[in-house]
């Protein structure tokens, strides 16, 4: 391992998105991330999307570059092994990340008996420990009531899970913050990160709670428009969609150049009294802007629209489906972040490394996800120092599992 | 400052969401985060939502707990001051985070001349340096084509910006990773984080690219349903909405108990041959499950539905608007993460601290965002060691700004 986090070891007890993605992020930066699962597989081992044979493409995506140990989680000896693994000595070791219920033998108190400077990140649903997933948390934030087509009744859920993503990366960051603290003070600690609080803190940071209280309004549903500036989807002659935005002066001029809108924009400014070089002006005059841009886009093919916008340096993007994305040169096939990986049991497809480029170390190519228990033996041997005959007995007694 | 990151100083040149939110995250953990802006204010200083007087609630939310220095960014002396600030000595100093174009005097090469072990995080749009925002990146990922009501034509944009959030927290994490590396090796470095690569790496991690390639399909739009298990919104008698999900065996039993669905669920299993205790079984039998749950929810008030689901321990949540959220006891008013803050120029409203609870240090209450240039003088004096008369002259020459 040569990544920026080489020397760090994290033991992970996880399922679904937030905790595994946080661990995978650290693994792709060079940390030795060991995910443990029950000998039967975790809650998410068969999670969709799956291949025709039922192999989880989802699991493969979220556990890349980790090592896997499979243990009977109900067996006292299985628990003993994992406790020893979590509390194993070493400067960069003794870090535990989980979204499993951290009770009993997995509680911080129990584990810290074996390693007083243990760092444990516990991702929980709500702060009272009750269960939550991205979907339920999202419902409470208010976002589903302002997402989706204007005029639509009822909520619109997010598909890209914003709160899982925030929790994954904030959790990974928290582990590094605690590791820094431990290096400076020798002190370990438990970190609690409630998924719901994560979502609420972002909702607060983005101004939604402040707006509701200070202005005493519920923001309406603005469809695909970007609130408070200019941006929307437009449909091309050939039935494709493009997103066109304005976030700065430069984007106003570029858009005007792309479509020859200079005179039309000036007229909008004169007639509405709005300054299109300000956020507020663009937002207030957005219907007028759309009335100019919409027919231009509708007259052209997606290729023609793209060419004009690109040449002018406008802020825009075509919309794509996932299949179109997977076949796109610029985004995927020619992107050095992607490598074609052969994922055992699933197949060959483009897989992303970390998006972070650290100047001090080269970016590691993505490694496949392990199969369940792939590293059981090497972990028992190299980290816990168990001799071969003991490892064999643990397999015979079905305390541990994995391909032999 | 007593937070977990006390002793760290980050100079930030930023606008919009990803970079300011990353900095705010570190500030709320106790780092000294100094945001610099042009003497006229940054690109996002008036960004909506705003108060009736045009004060940006958005800006206030994303810059909490930072210090603000205002400098004429075109003036050679202004640039000299910021260079000295970014390169200021100190073990936890010499960290620069930006999503401004890192060219010329703000390039890593120029800045590192003044501090060879400088750490700089450059958040860029695409990897080639071209501009992108969450909305344009989102269009390229494929998510807008599977978000929104089933049967809807065209894209549905995200309102909660998933890629800005991921970039903010991954960027904050990257700074800590580089700081660890510097502590161990003495070496600084430039880190590049393209917003687009961030989004594409998550799209890869969540299995969407693998699914498209391996199964050669474009996933259809499933409306508010959770793909591959059971979950959807339901409408109550009084016109409210609730999200009800199943992610584990326990949730099946709890839901059955809440609504008295035990026999109906057994019948579904017999008639469809699906095992509701598996993801695949629930997903395949989802229409049947909905046919049982929908009329039950429709017969009851939101309060009655909530009571039954809560008592049974089901995985569910009511949908709320932002105004309802702001007034909610459990989520906001009684949540120790929130404090009523008096934000100068805006007013008093509940504001969130960090969602992270570190065992080793108490959580700091949220601090308000600064007004532009609020800390110009104290920074020039305490960090750069400028005497009062020089600071006064810089104000007179309009090289720096801020309330005096």
Short mmCIF file of N, CA and C in Angstrom, two decimals, chain A residues 159 239-241 318-322 324, chain B residues 138-139 141-149 152-157 218-222:
data_model
loop_
_atom_site.label_atom_id
_atom_site.label_comp_id
_atom_site.label_asym_id
_atom_site.label_seq_id
_atom_site.Cartn_x
_atom_site.Cartn_y
_atom_site.Cartn_z
N UNK A 159 -32.74 9.87 -5.44
CA UNK A 159 -32.19 8.56 -5.80
C UNK A 159 -30.71 8.50 -5.40
N UNK A 239 -34.97 15.75 -29.02
CA UNK A 239 -35.54 15.12 -27.82
C UNK A 239 -34.55 14.84 -26.70
N UNK A 240 -33.38 15.49 -26.75
CA UNK A 240 -32.41 15.35 -25.67
C UNK A 240 -32.59 16.54 -24.72
N UNK A 241 -31.94 16.43 -23.54
CA UNK A 241 -32.05 17.51 -22.56
C UNK A 241 -30.67 18.05 -22.21
N UNK A 318 -24.93 18.21 -20.92
CA UNK A 318 -26.01 17.35 -21.42
C UNK A 318 -26.48 16.42 -20.30
N UNK A 319 -27.73 16.00 -20.34
CA UNK A 319 -28.22 14.95 -19.44
C UNK A 319 -27.96 13.60 -20.10
N UNK A 320 -27.64 12.63 -19.28
CA UNK A 320 -27.36 11.30 -19.80
C UNK A 320 -28.06 10.24 -18.97
N UNK A 321 -28.22 9.08 -19.56
CA UNK A 321 -28.64 7.91 -18.77
C UNK A 321 -27.37 7.23 -18.25
N UNK A 322 -27.54 6.28 -17.34
CA UNK A 322 -26.38 5.58 -16.79
C UNK A 322 -25.64 4.80 -17.89
N UNK A 324 -25.51 5.56 -21.07
CA UNK A 324 -24.77 6.53 -21.86
C UNK A 324 -23.51 7.00 -21.12
N UNK B 138 -24.48 16.76 -11.98
CA UNK B 138 -25.59 15.83 -11.74
C UNK B 138 -26.20 15.36 -13.07
N UNK B 139 -26.32 16.29 -14.01
CA UNK B 139 -26.89 15.94 -15.32
C UNK B 139 -26.08 14.84 -16.00
N UNK B 141 -24.32 12.48 -14.53
CA UNK B 141 -24.23 11.20 -13.80
C UNK B 141 -25.29 10.19 -14.23
N UNK B 142 -26.44 10.67 -14.69
CA UNK B 142 -27.55 9.77 -14.99
C UNK B 142 -28.67 9.83 -13.96
N UNK B 143 -28.40 10.34 -12.77
CA UNK B 143 -29.43 10.31 -11.72
C UNK B 143 -30.71 11.08 -12.07
N UNK B 144 -30.61 12.25 -12.73
CA UNK B 144 -31.87 12.97 -13.02
C UNK B 144 -32.85 12.17 -13.89
N UNK B 145 -32.35 11.20 -14.65
CA UNK B 145 -33.23 10.44 -15.53
C UNK B 145 -33.93 9.29 -14.79
N UNK B 146 -33.55 9.04 -13.54
CA UNK B 146 -34.27 8.00 -12.76
C UNK B 146 -34.90 8.60 -11.51
N UNK B 147 -34.85 9.92 -11.37
CA UNK B 147 -35.45 10.60 -10.22
C UNK B 147 -36.81 11.16 -10.65
N UNK B 148 -37.76 11.18 -9.71
CA UNK B 148 -39.06 11.78 -10.01
C UNK B 148 -40.12 10.75 -10.30
N UNK B 149 -41.34 11.22 -10.47
CA UNK B 149 -42.49 10.32 -10.62
C UNK B 149 -42.31 9.34 -11.78
N UNK B 152 -42.80 10.11 -15.67
CA UNK B 152 -42.41 11.49 -15.99
C UNK B 152 -41.42 11.49 -17.14
N UNK B 153 -41.54 12.43 -18.04
CA UNK B 153 -40.59 12.56 -19.14
C UNK B 153 -39.55 13.62 -18.79
N UNK B 154 -38.32 13.36 -19.15
CA UNK B 154 -37.27 14.37 -18.94
C UNK B 154 -36.63 14.25 -17.58
N UNK B 155 -35.61 15.07 -17.35
CA UNK B 155 -34.82 14.96 -16.13
C UNK B 155 -35.52 15.58 -14.92
N UNK B 156 -35.15 15.13 -13.73
CA UNK B 156 -35.57 15.77 -12.48
C UNK B 156 -34.30 16.07 -11.68
N UNK B 157 -34.04 17.35 -11.46
CA UNK B 157 -32.84 17.75 -10.74
C UNK B 157 -32.94 17.48 -9.25
N UNK B 218 -30.65 0.21 -18.96
CA UNK B 218 -30.83 1.49 -18.29
C UNK B 218 -31.94 1.30 -17.27
N UNK B 219 -31.60 1.49 -16.03
CA UNK B 219 -32.61 1.30 -14.99
C UNK B 219 -33.77 2.25 -15.24
N UNK B 220 -35.00 1.76 -15.20
CA UNK B 220 -36.14 2.67 -15.41
C UNK B 220 -36.33 3.59 -14.20
N UNK B 221 -37.27 4.47 -14.35
CA UNK B 221 -37.62 5.41 -13.29
C UNK B 221 -38.65 4.70 -12.40
N UNK B 222 -38.32 4.51 -11.14
CA UNK B 222 -39.22 3.79 -10.24
C UNK B 222 -39.96 4.73 -9.29
#
